[in-house]
mmCIF file of C-alpha atoms in Angstrom:
data_model
loop_
_atom_site.group_PDB
_atom_site.id
_atom_site.type_symbol
_atom_site.label_atom_id
_atom_site.label_comp_id
_atom_site.label_asym_id
_atom_site.label_seq_id
_atom_site.Cartn_x
_atom_site.Cartn_y
_atom_site.Cartn_z
ATOM 1 C CA MET A 1156 0.000 0.000 0.000
ATOM 2 C CA LYS A 1157 2.792 2.396 0.947
ATOM 3 C CA LYS A 1158 4.598 1.598 -2.288
ATOM 4 C CA THR A 1159 1.419 2.319 -4.294
ATOM 5 C CA LEU A 1160 0.900 5.669 -2.532
ATOM 6 C CA CYS A 1161 4.531 6.568 -3.177
ATOM 7 C CA ILE A 1162 4.146 5.811 -6.890
ATOM 8 C CA ILE A 1163 0.960 7.914 -7.057
ATOM 9 C CA ALA A 1164 2.605 10.805 -5.211
ATOM 10 C CA THR A 1165 5.617 10.680 -7.508
ATOM 11 C CA ALA A 1166 3.359 10.636 -10.551
ATOM 12 C CA LEU A 1167 1.431 13.655 -9.272
ATOM 13 C CA LEU A 1168 4.626 15.574 -8.626
ATOM 14 C CA THR A 1169 5.887 14.722 -12.097
ATOM 15 C CA MET A 1170 2.618 15.861 -13.660
ATOM 16 C CA THR A 1171 2.801 19.129 -11.722
ATOM 17 C CA ALA A 1172 6.357 19.722 -12.828
ATOM 18 C CA HIS A 1173 5.543 18.881 -16.424
ATOM 19 C CA GLY A 1174 2.439 21.067 -16.234
ATOM 20 C CA GLN A 1175 4.457 24.039 -15.069
ATOM 21 C CA ASN A 1176 7.086 23.477 -17.742
ATOM 22 C CA ALA A 1177 4.318 23.276 -20.312
ATOM 23 C CA GLN A 1178 2.886 26.558 -19.031
ATOM 24 C CA GLN A 1179 6.254 28.223 -19.328
ATOM 25 C CA GLN A 1180 6.714 26.875 -22.825
ATOM 26 C CA LYS A 1181 3.378 28.346 -23.875
ATOM 27 C CA VAL A 1182 4.420 31.745 -22.551
ATOM 28 C CA LEU A 1183 7.788 31.525 -24.278
ATOM 29 C CA ASP A 1184 6.169 30.441 -27.531
ATOM 30 C CA ALA A 1185 3.835 33.429 -27.349
ATOM 31 C CA ALA A 1186 6.716 35.801 -26.652
ATOM 32 C CA ARG A 1187 8.708 34.423 -29.563
ATOM 33 C CA ASN A 1188 5.713 34.666 -31.863
ATOM 34 C CA VAL A 1189 5.032 38.313 -31.045
ATOM 35 C CA ASN A 1190 8.698 39.228 -31.232
ATOM 36 C CA ASN A 1191 9.216 37.401 -34.524
ATOM 37 C CA TYR A 1192 6.291 39.327 -35.974
ATOM 38 C CA PHE A 1193 8.072 42.559 -35.115
ATOM 39 C CA MET A 1194 11.575 41.553 -36.196
ATOM 40 C CA THR A 1195 10.232 40.275 -39.515
ATOM 41 C CA LYS A 1196 8.187 43.384 -40.216
ATOM 42 C CA TYR A 1197 10.977 45.736 -39.122
ATOM 43 C CA ALA A 1198 13.951 43.725 -40.352
ATOM 44 C CA ASP A 1199 16.353 46.674 -40.466
ATOM 45 C CA PRO A 1200 16.559 48.217 -36.981
ATOM 46 C CA THR A 1201 18.404 51.271 -38.299
ATOM 47 C CA GLU A 1202 15.500 52.418 -40.473
ATOM 48 C CA PRO A 1203 13.751 55.531 -39.102
ATOM 49 C CA THR A 1204 10.047 55.513 -38.329
ATOM 50 C CA PHE A 1205 7.558 57.291 -40.563
ATOM 51 C CA VAL A 1206 4.515 58.211 -38.483
ATOM 52 C CA LYS A 1207 3.480 61.623 -39.796
ATOM 53 C CA LYS A 1208 7.160 62.581 -39.795
ATOM 54 C CA VAL A 1209 10.559 60.898 -39.862
ATOM 55 C CA ARG A 1210 11.989 59.955 -36.476
ATOM 56 C CA PRO A 1211 15.232 58.081 -35.767
ATOM 57 C CA SER A 1212 14.879 54.517 -34.542
ATOM 58 C CA ASN A 1213 16.316 55.278 -31.107
ATOM 59 C CA LEU A 1214 13.218 57.250 -30.106
ATOM 60 C CA TRP A 1215 11.394 56.172 -26.964
ATOM 61 C CA THR A 1216 8.901 53.878 -28.674
ATOM 62 C CA ARG A 1217 11.683 51.733 -30.103
ATOM 63 C CA ALA A 1218 13.724 51.982 -26.908
ATOM 64 C CA VAL A 1219 10.883 50.351 -24.960
ATOM 65 C CA TYR A 1220 10.863 47.522 -27.486
ATOM 66 C CA TYR A 1221 14.529 46.874 -26.757
ATOM 67 C CA GLU A 1222 13.842 46.768 -23.026
ATOM 68 C CA GLY A 1223 11.477 43.915 -23.790
ATOM 69 C CA LEU A 1224 13.925 42.254 -26.164
ATOM 70 C CA MET A 1225 16.664 42.267 -23.520
ATOM 71 C CA ALA A 1226 14.195 40.700 -21.094
ATOM 72 C CA LEU A 1227 13.363 38.032 -23.666
ATOM 73 C CA TYR A 1228 17.056 37.323 -24.155
ATOM 74 C CA GLU A 1229 17.344 36.546 -20.430
ATOM 75 C CA ILE A 1230 15.096 33.516 -20.889
ATOM 76 C CA ASP A 1231 15.777 32.756 -24.572
ATOM 77 C CA LYS A 1232 19.458 33.068 -25.483
ATOM 78 C CA ASP A 1233 19.037 33.622 -29.195
ATOM 79 C CA GLN A 1234 21.980 35.393 -30.834
ATOM 80 C CA LYS A 1235 19.707 37.081 -33.354
ATOM 81 C CA TYR A 1236 18.335 39.261 -30.537
ATOM 82 C CA ILE A 1237 21.834 40.500 -29.762
ATOM 83 C CA ASP A 1238 22.732 41.013 -33.416
ATOM 84 C CA TYR A 1239 19.547 43.014 -33.951
ATOM 85 C CA THR A 1240 20.286 45.131 -30.888
ATOM 86 C CA ASP A 1241 23.922 45.782 -31.735
ATOM 87 C CA LYS A 1242 23.128 46.788 -35.293
ATOM 88 C CA TRP A 1243 20.736 49.351 -33.845
ATOM 89 C CA GLY A 1244 23.080 50.580 -31.112
ATOM 90 C CA ASN A 1245 26.111 50.840 -33.372
ATOM 91 C CA PHE A 1246 24.117 52.775 -35.957
ATOM 92 C CA HIS A 1247 23.168 55.343 -33.322
ATOM 93 C CA LYS A 1248 26.698 55.345 -31.871
ATOM 94 C CA TRP A 1249 25.225 54.317 -28.517
ATOM 95 C CA SER A 1250 24.055 57.877 -28.002
ATOM 96 C CA PRO A 1251 20.782 59.224 -26.628
ATOM 97 C CA ARG A 1252 18.395 60.485 -29.247
ATOM 98 C CA ASN A 1253 19.186 64.131 -30.073
ATOM 99 C CA GLY A 1254 22.678 63.850 -28.612
ATOM 100 C CA THR A 1255 24.300 64.076 -25.215
ATOM 101 C CA SER A 1256 22.922 67.530 -24.414
ATOM 102 C CA THR A 1257 19.304 66.380 -24.280
ATOM 103 C CA CYS A 1258 17.386 66.523 -21.013
ATOM 104 C CA ASP A 1259 14.277 64.910 -22.464
ATOM 105 C CA ALA A 1260 13.557 61.570 -20.799
ATOM 106 C CA ASP A 1261 12.106 60.238 -24.042
ATOM 107 C CA ASP A 1262 15.519 60.736 -25.663
ATOM 108 C CA GLN A 1263 17.280 58.927 -22.821
ATOM 109 C CA CYS A 1264 15.203 55.736 -22.754
ATOM 110 C CA CYS A 1265 17.440 53.990 -25.298
ATOM 111 C CA SER A 1266 20.309 54.208 -22.817
ATOM 112 C CA GLN A 1267 18.746 51.448 -20.718
ATOM 113 C CA THR A 1268 19.591 48.937 -23.431
ATOM 114 C CA TYR A 1269 22.967 50.511 -24.151
ATOM 115 C CA ILE A 1270 23.868 49.901 -20.516
ATOM 116 C CA ASP A 1271 22.557 46.334 -20.668
ATOM 117 C CA ARG A 1272 24.847 45.650 -23.598
ATOM 118 C CA PHE A 1273 27.811 47.255 -21.832
ATOM 119 C CA LEU A 1274 27.291 44.890 -18.915
ATOM 120 C CA MET A 1275 27.385 41.953 -21.342
ATOM 121 C CA THR A 1276 30.445 43.123 -23.279
ATOM 122 C CA GLY A 1277 32.452 45.521 -21.114
ATOM 123 C CA ASP A 1278 32.692 47.885 -24.091
ATOM 124 C CA SER A 1279 32.800 51.367 -22.559
ATOM 125 C CA ALA A 1280 31.852 52.953 -25.895
ATOM 126 C CA MET A 1281 28.344 51.701 -25.222
ATOM 127 C CA ILE A 1282 27.897 53.868 -22.121
ATOM 128 C CA LYS A 1283 30.243 56.826 -22.586
ATOM 129 C CA PRO A 1284 27.612 59.038 -24.302
ATOM 130 C CA THR A 1285 25.045 58.154 -21.625
ATOM 131 C CA ILE A 1286 27.363 59.135 -18.798
ATOM 132 C CA GLU A 1287 28.176 62.400 -20.564
ATOM 133 C CA ASN A 1288 24.469 63.051 -21.002
ATOM 134 C CA LEU A 1289 23.591 62.452 -17.355
ATOM 135 C CA GLN A 1290 26.476 64.556 -16.141
ATOM 136 C CA LYS A 1291 25.190 67.455 -18.215
ATOM 137 C CA GLN A 1292 21.625 67.047 -16.990
ATOM 138 C CA MET A 1293 22.745 66.896 -13.375
ATOM 139 C CA GLN A 1294 24.046 70.452 -13.751
ATOM 140 C CA THR A 1295 20.580 71.756 -14.642
ATOM 141 C CA LYS A 1296 17.212 72.042 -12.907
ATOM 142 C CA ILE A 1297 15.369 69.203 -11.195
ATOM 143 C CA GLY A 1298 11.909 69.606 -12.732
ATOM 144 C CA TRP A 1299 12.285 67.842 -16.060
ATOM 145 C CA TRP A 1300 9.873 64.989 -15.506
ATOM 146 C CA THR A 1301 6.549 66.782 -15.871
ATOM 147 C CA TRP A 1302 4.769 63.648 -17.169
ATOM 148 C CA ILE A 1303 4.825 60.258 -15.508
ATOM 149 C CA ASP A 1304 5.987 58.378 -18.606
ATOM 150 C CA ALA A 1305 9.343 60.078 -18.049
ATOM 151 C CA ILE A 1306 9.847 58.123 -14.829
ATOM 152 C CA GLN A 1307 10.148 54.888 -16.799
ATOM 153 C CA MET A 1308 12.074 56.425 -19.651
ATOM 154 C CA ALA A 1309 14.891 57.886 -17.562
ATOM 155 C CA MET A 1310 14.816 56.982 -13.862
ATOM 156 C CA PRO A 1311 16.229 53.463 -14.449
ATOM 157 C CA VAL A 1312 19.113 54.971 -16.432
ATOM 158 C CA TYR A 1313 20.288 56.876 -13.360
ATOM 159 C CA ALA A 1314 20.061 53.719 -11.250
ATOM 160 C CA GLN A 1315 21.928 51.659 -13.861
ATOM 161 C CA ILE A 1316 24.784 54.153 -14.131
ATOM 162 C CA TYR A 1317 25.020 54.243 -10.358
ATOM 163 C CA LYS A 1318 25.397 50.466 -10.334
ATOM 164 C CA VAL A 1319 28.001 50.571 -13.115
ATOM 165 C CA THR A 1320 30.101 53.387 -11.661
ATOM 166 C CA GLY A 1321 29.423 53.089 -7.942
ATOM 167 C CA GLN A 1322 28.921 56.857 -7.875
ATOM 168 C CA ARG A 1323 25.960 57.559 -5.624
ATOM 169 C CA GLU A 1324 25.262 61.009 -7.037
ATOM 170 C CA TYR A 1325 23.610 59.497 -10.117
ATOM 171 C CA LEU A 1326 21.073 57.585 -8.056
ATOM 172 C CA GLU A 1327 20.464 60.497 -5.701
ATOM 173 C CA HIS A 1328 19.857 62.876 -8.591
ATOM 174 C CA GLY A 1329 17.429 60.513 -10.258
ATOM 175 C CA MET A 1330 15.507 60.232 -6.999
ATOM 176 C CA LYS A 1331 15.388 64.009 -6.596
ATOM 177 C CA MET A 1332 13.738 64.255 -9.988
ATOM 178 C CA TYR A 1333 11.354 61.428 -9.118
ATOM 179 C CA ARG A 1334 10.357 63.035 -5.831
ATOM 180 C CA TRP A 1335 9.703 66.319 -7.615
ATOM 181 C CA SER A 1336 7.266 64.567 -9.977
ATOM 182 C CA ARG A 1337 5.699 62.646 -7.120
ATOM 183 C CA ASN A 1338 5.310 65.444 -4.612
ATOM 184 C CA GLU A 1339 5.567 68.820 -6.344
ATOM 185 C CA CYS A 1340 4.643 68.771 -10.029
ATOM 186 C CA GLY A 1341 1.066 70.032 -10.240
ATOM 187 C CA GLY A 1342 0.880 69.691 -6.469
ATOM 188 C CA GLY A 1343 2.070 66.090 -6.710
ATOM 189 C CA LEU A 1344 1.188 63.516 -9.365
ATOM 190 C CA PHE A 1345 0.938 60.489 -7.053
ATOM 191 C CA ASN A 1346 -2.352 60.060 -5.208
ATOM 192 C CA LEU A 1347 -1.267 58.234 -2.079
ATOM 193 C CA LYS A 1348 -4.867 57.483 -1.100
ATOM 194 C CA GLU A 1349 -5.569 55.592 -4.320
ATOM 195 C CA GLY A 1350 -2.045 54.346 -5.049
ATOM 196 C CA LEU A 1351 -2.406 55.663 -8.604
ATOM 197 C CA TRP A 1352 -0.818 58.427 -10.658
ATOM 198 C CA TRP A 1353 -2.245 61.342 -12.604
ATOM 199 C CA ARG A 1354 -0.441 61.501 -15.917
ATOM 200 C CA ASP A 1355 0.587 65.166 -15.616
ATOM 201 C CA ALA A 1356 -0.585 68.443 -14.059
ATOM 202 C CA ASP A 1357 -3.485 68.675 -16.541
ATOM 203 C CA TYR A 1358 -5.237 65.753 -14.827
ATOM 204 C CA VAL A 1359 -4.721 66.604 -11.173
ATOM 205 C CA PRO A 1360 -8.018 67.510 -9.451
ATOM 206 C CA PRO A 1361 -10.175 69.496 -9.871
ATOM 207 C CA TYR A 1362 -10.015 67.718 -13.268
ATOM 208 C CA LYS A 1363 -12.561 64.904 -13.405
ATOM 209 C CA GLU A 1364 -13.829 62.517 -16.025
ATOM 210 C CA LYS A 1365 -17.441 62.930 -17.135
ATOM 211 C CA ASP A 1366 -18.629 60.445 -14.493
ATOM 212 C CA GLY A 1367 -16.972 62.525 -11.772
ATOM 213 C CA LYS A 1368 -14.070 60.127 -11.231
ATOM 214 C CA ASP A 1369 -10.348 60.839 -11.420
ATOM 215 C CA CYS A 1370 -8.450 60.248 -14.640
ATOM 216 C CA TYR A 1371 -5.806 57.577 -14.168
ATOM 217 C CA TRP A 1372 -4.353 56.514 -17.497
ATOM 218 C CA SER A 1373 -3.558 52.807 -17.664
ATOM 219 C CA ARG A 1374 -0.297 52.878 -19.612
ATOM 220 C CA GLY A 1375 0.948 55.932 -17.739
ATOM 221 C CA ASN A 1376 0.585 54.064 -14.465
ATOM 222 C CA GLY A 1377 2.183 51.043 -16.094
ATOM 223 C CA TRP A 1378 5.250 53.100 -16.936
ATOM 224 C CA VAL A 1379 5.717 54.032 -13.299
ATOM 225 C CA LEU A 1380 5.270 50.483 -12.012
ATOM 226 C CA ALA A 1381 7.806 49.225 -14.546
ATOM 227 C CA ALA A 1382 10.253 51.926 -13.490
ATOM 228 C CA TYR A 1383 10.069 50.775 -9.888
ATOM 229 C CA VAL A 1384 11.007 47.229 -10.885
ATOM 230 C CA ARG A 1385 13.831 48.374 -13.121
ATOM 231 C CA VAL A 1386 15.257 50.662 -10.446
ATOM 232 C CA MET A 1387 15.011 48.134 -7.618
ATOM 233 C CA ASN A 1388 16.728 45.554 -9.808
ATOM 234 C CA GLN A 1389 19.830 47.755 -9.672
ATOM 235 C CA LEU A 1390 19.916 48.131 -5.896
ATOM 236 C CA SER A 1391 20.416 46.138 -2.741
ATOM 237 C CA PRO A 1392 17.192 45.536 -0.812
ATOM 238 C CA LYS A 1393 19.007 47.076 2.137
ATOM 239 C CA ASP A 1394 19.504 50.368 0.300
ATOM 240 C CA LYS A 1395 17.361 53.174 1.722
ATOM 241 C CA ILE A 1396 16.280 54.176 -1.762
ATOM 242 C CA TYR A 1397 15.245 50.606 -2.538
ATOM 243 C CA LYS A 1398 13.027 50.740 0.536
ATOM 244 C CA GLU A 1399 11.595 54.090 -0.522
ATOM 245 C CA VAL A 1400 10.771 52.839 -4.010
ATOM 246 C CA LYS A 1401 9.415 49.557 -2.673
ATOM 247 C CA LYS A 1402 6.925 51.435 -0.484
ATOM 248 C CA ASP A 1403 5.496 53.246 -3.498
ATOM 249 C CA PHE A 1404 5.546 50.025 -5.521
ATOM 250 C CA LEU A 1405 3.385 48.300 -2.926
ATOM 251 C CA MET A 1406 0.950 51.210 -2.787
ATOM 252 C CA MET A 1407 0.575 51.035 -6.547
ATOM 253 C CA CYS A 1408 0.046 47.282 -6.609
ATOM 254 C CA ASN A 1409 -2.677 47.585 -3.988
ATOM 255 C CA GLY A 1410 -4.326 50.352 -5.982
ATOM 256 C CA LEU A 1411 -4.206 48.342 -9.192
ATOM 257 C CA ALA A 1412 -5.658 45.273 -7.496
ATOM 258 C CA THR A 1413 -8.895 47.171 -6.903
ATOM 259 C CA CYS A 1414 -9.548 48.049 -10.534
ATOM 260 C CA GLN A 1415 -8.660 44.994 -12.652
ATOM 261 C CA ARG A 1416 -11.467 44.033 -15.008
ATOM 262 C CA GLU A 1417 -13.232 40.694 -14.624
ATOM 263 C CA ASP A 1418 -11.722 39.528 -17.907
ATOM 264 C CA GLY A 1419 -8.165 40.152 -16.650
ATOM 265 C CA PHE A 1420 -7.386 43.363 -18.530
ATOM 266 C CA TRP A 1421 -7.364 46.852 -17.086
ATOM 267 C CA ASN A 1422 -9.402 49.644 -18.633
ATOM 268 C CA VAL A 1423 -7.696 52.416 -20.572
ATOM 269 C CA SER A 1424 -9.052 54.769 -17.902
ATOM 270 C CA LEU A 1425 -8.444 52.738 -14.779
ATOM 271 C CA VAL A 1426 -11.341 53.809 -12.566
ATOM 272 C CA SER A 1427 -13.636 55.477 -15.096
ATOM 273 C CA PRO A 1428 -14.779 52.804 -17.565
ATOM 274 C CA VAL A 1429 -17.790 54.940 -18.494
ATOM 275 C CA THR A 1430 -15.371 57.420 -20.041
ATOM 276 C CA TYR A 1431 -12.910 55.072 -21.737
ATOM 277 C CA GLY A 1432 -13.538 51.477 -20.853
ATOM 278 C CA GLY A 1433 -12.362 48.486 -22.784
ATOM 279 C CA LYS A 1434 -9.446 46.112 -22.982
ATOM 280 C CA GLU A 1435 -5.949 47.555 -23.296
ATOM 281 C CA THR A 1436 -2.791 45.499 -23.643
ATOM 282 C CA THR A 1437 0.114 47.825 -22.828
ATOM 283 C CA GLY A 1438 -1.046 48.861 -19.378
ATOM 284 C CA THR A 1439 -2.112 45.309 -18.595
ATOM 285 C CA ALA A 1440 1.270 43.919 -19.680
ATOM 286 C CA LEU A 1441 3.175 46.440 -17.576
ATOM 287 C CA PHE A 1442 1.026 45.687 -14.546
ATOM 288 C CA LEU A 1443 1.686 41.987 -15.103
ATOM 289 C CA TYR A 1444 5.402 42.771 -15.259
ATOM 290 C CA GLY A 1445 5.355 44.519 -11.901
ATOM 291 C CA ILE A 1446 3.006 42.142 -10.114
ATOM 292 C CA ALA A 1447 4.806 38.997 -11.339
ATOM 293 C CA TRP A 1448 8.079 40.494 -10.120
ATOM 294 C CA GLY A 1449 6.567 41.401 -6.745
ATOM 295 C CA LEU A 1450 5.217 37.888 -6.299
ATOM 296 C CA GLN A 1451 8.623 36.383 -6.984
ATOM 297 C CA LYS A 1452 10.174 38.664 -4.390
ATOM 298 C CA GLY A 1453 7.552 37.709 -1.828
ATOM 299 C CA TYR A 1454 6.387 41.308 -1.520
ATOM 300 C CA LEU A 1455 2.801 40.630 -2.593
ATOM 301 C CA LYS A 1456 0.263 38.313 -0.983
ATOM 302 C CA GLU A 1457 0.011 35.147 -3.031
ATOM 303 C CA LYS A 1458 -3.726 34.638 -2.478
ATOM 304 C CA VAL A 1459 -4.518 38.136 -3.657
ATOM 305 C CA PHE A 1460 -2.033 38.805 -6.430
ATOM 306 C CA ARG A 1461 -1.352 35.438 -8.041
ATOM 307 C CA PRO A 1462 -4.897 35.245 -9.460
ATOM 308 C CA ILE A 1463 -4.474 38.822 -10.700
ATOM 309 C CA ALA A 1464 -1.298 37.875 -12.563
ATOM 310 C CA ASP A 1465 -2.802 34.671 -13.956
ATOM 311 C CA LYS A 1466 -5.909 36.484 -15.192
ATOM 312 C CA ALA A 1467 -3.806 39.217 -16.797
ATOM 313 C CA TRP A 1468 -1.697 36.728 -18.730
ATOM 314 C CA GLU A 1469 -4.675 34.656 -19.828
ATOM 315 C CA ALA A 1470 -6.445 37.785 -21.026
ATOM 316 C CA ILE A 1471 -3.517 38.873 -23.176
ATOM 317 C CA ALA A 1472 -2.768 35.380 -24.477
ATOM 318 C CA LYS A 1473 -6.396 34.594 -25.304
ATOM 319 C CA ASP A 1474 -7.707 37.924 -26.538
ATOM 320 C CA ALA A 1475 -4.794 40.089 -27.735
ATOM 321 C CA ILE A 1476 -2.304 37.892 -29.608
ATOM 322 C CA HIS A 1477 -3.122 37.156 -33.243
ATOM 323 C CA PRO A 1478 -1.935 33.884 -34.806
ATOM 324 C CA ASP A 1479 0.765 35.754 -36.759
ATOM 325 C CA GLY A 1480 2.052 37.532 -33.639
ATOM 326 C CA PHE A 1481 0.312 40.872 -34.179
ATOM 327 C CA LEU A 1482 -0.743 42.348 -30.860
ATOM 328 C CA GLY A 1483 -4.273 43.679 -30.512
ATOM 329 C CA TYR A 1484 -5.818 46.126 -28.069
ATOM 330 C CA VAL A 1485 -2.695 48.321 -28.077
ATOM 331 C CA GLN A 1486 -3.568 51.949 -27.508
ATOM 332 C CA GLY A 1487 -1.709 54.360 -29.760
ATOM 333 C CA THR A 1488 0.610 57.068 -28.497
ATOM 334 C CA GLY A 1489 -0.791 60.005 -26.581
ATOM 335 C CA LYS A 1490 -1.149 61.309 -23.068
ATOM 336 C CA ASP A 1491 -4.498 60.133 -21.779
ATOM 337 C CA PRO A 1492 -7.294 57.573 -22.185
ATOM 338 C CA SER A 1493 -8.813 59.424 -25.159
ATOM 339 C CA ALA A 1494 -5.732 58.930 -27.358
ATOM 340 C CA GLY A 1495 -5.826 56.384 -30.162
ATOM 341 C CA GLN A 1496 -9.450 55.487 -29.665
ATOM 342 C CA PRO A 1497 -11.067 53.184 -30.425
ATOM 343 C CA VAL A 1498 -8.707 50.511 -29.142
ATOM 344 C CA THR A 1499 -9.623 47.206 -30.776
ATOM 345 C CA TYR A 1500 -8.361 43.722 -31.537
ATOM 346 C CA THR A 1501 -7.527 44.506 -35.161
ATOM 347 C CA LYS A 1502 -6.538 48.176 -35.120
ATOM 348 C CA VAL A 1503 -2.855 48.824 -35.832
ATOM 349 C CA PRO A 1504 -1.560 51.547 -33.476
ATOM 350 C CA ASP A 1505 0.507 54.419 -34.825
ATOM 351 C CA PHE A 1506 3.617 52.757 -33.389
ATOM 352 C CA GLU A 1507 3.802 49.002 -32.804
ATOM 353 C CA ASP A 1508 7.191 48.834 -31.111
ATOM 354 C CA TYR A 1509 6.476 50.023 -27.574
ATOM 355 C CA GLY A 1510 3.413 47.786 -27.289
ATOM 356 C CA ILE A 1511 5.513 44.748 -28.097
ATOM 357 C CA GLY A 1512 8.161 45.910 -25.617
ATOM 358 C CA CYS A 1513 5.557 46.166 -22.875
ATOM 359 C CA PHE A 1514 4.237 42.735 -23.767
ATOM 360 C CA LEU A 1515 7.693 41.144 -23.692
ATOM 361 C CA LEU A 1516 8.396 42.624 -20.255
ATOM 362 C CA GLY A 1517 5.169 41.188 -18.882
ATOM 363 C CA ALA A 1518 5.524 37.831 -20.615
ATOM 364 C CA THR A 1519 9.102 37.205 -19.526
ATOM 365 C CA GLU A 1520 8.438 38.105 -15.905
ATOM 366 C CA TYR A 1521 5.379 35.869 -15.872
ATOM 367 C CA TYR A 1522 7.499 33.097 -17.362
ATOM 368 C CA LYS A 1523 9.882 33.467 -14.433
ATOM 369 C CA LEU A 1524 6.977 33.397 -11.998
ATOM 370 C CA LEU A 1525 5.766 30.114 -13.470
ATOM 371 C CA GLY A 1526 9.210 28.621 -12.966
ATOM 372 C CA ARG A 1527 9.522 29.731 -9.370
ATOM 373 C CA LYS A 1528 10.311 26.932 -6.935
#
């Protein structure tokens, strides 16, 4: 009898292990499919974009894609990802968009991947322009980040360069700019009571949506949550700034837990579905990225947040990914829930790259969560 029970128990454990591996494989297959769609369609990473006007391919939309590609490379060591990245970086001479004098966070986002590649290669040419750029910005004002997207675009760069150089002033300066956005811009863009962010000073109360609720833009909040993860990944959990960022991260996760849709997505306008409801992939993917990371760290309650993560992934996998890898329900560029409407399964957004980057961040972190022991 004991032998029989042992065999059954072993079989169950094997099935569980195989089931989890199968789950991970499905996530990886989906990530590869979506990424292959992009790399096939945009085979030459040096080509500029042509949305109303010509823009170089190291603009922020493409930079977010490369964040996702580097995350995919962590779990799928395919040399073509590196070749694609290096062709892009070399073409732009590993420089921020618009040169080393820029103080625009959107121009600096590409530096996150430049630094990732430096850490893989040790080639200082990949980070020299970024360091020059940050040094110049640190001599100017604090109040550059007047919109919350900027927190994701540039705050991790300061943390990365701190980790590379060991020079604390980079991290401290990045946090000064973050705190200004959080506490001072427009009277403070972070609503501590809700754990959610107003996109910029235009949406701070008394602004209300037509149903009388606050305007919290899904992707904008996703940018901030992603920034927290990317900054904390550079720091020791014992670091006082890590603890400061972690506190805000937890407030955001708790706020997001209250407004997930039943189908697993989040609305374009997080708490005002009457104004702009509907499925939206980029915000949902970024929330998945943050929540899956928090679960792995043990910072989030498993009973509360694991179902949230599972529902988010299933929603994207089931309802957003086309058979050919095209990603649906991606809201186009803009600054609030009204931009790029309507957001649908088949509509091609003005830029496809950042949506795929957001997806890859969420997918790869969820893959890691599934493999957690």
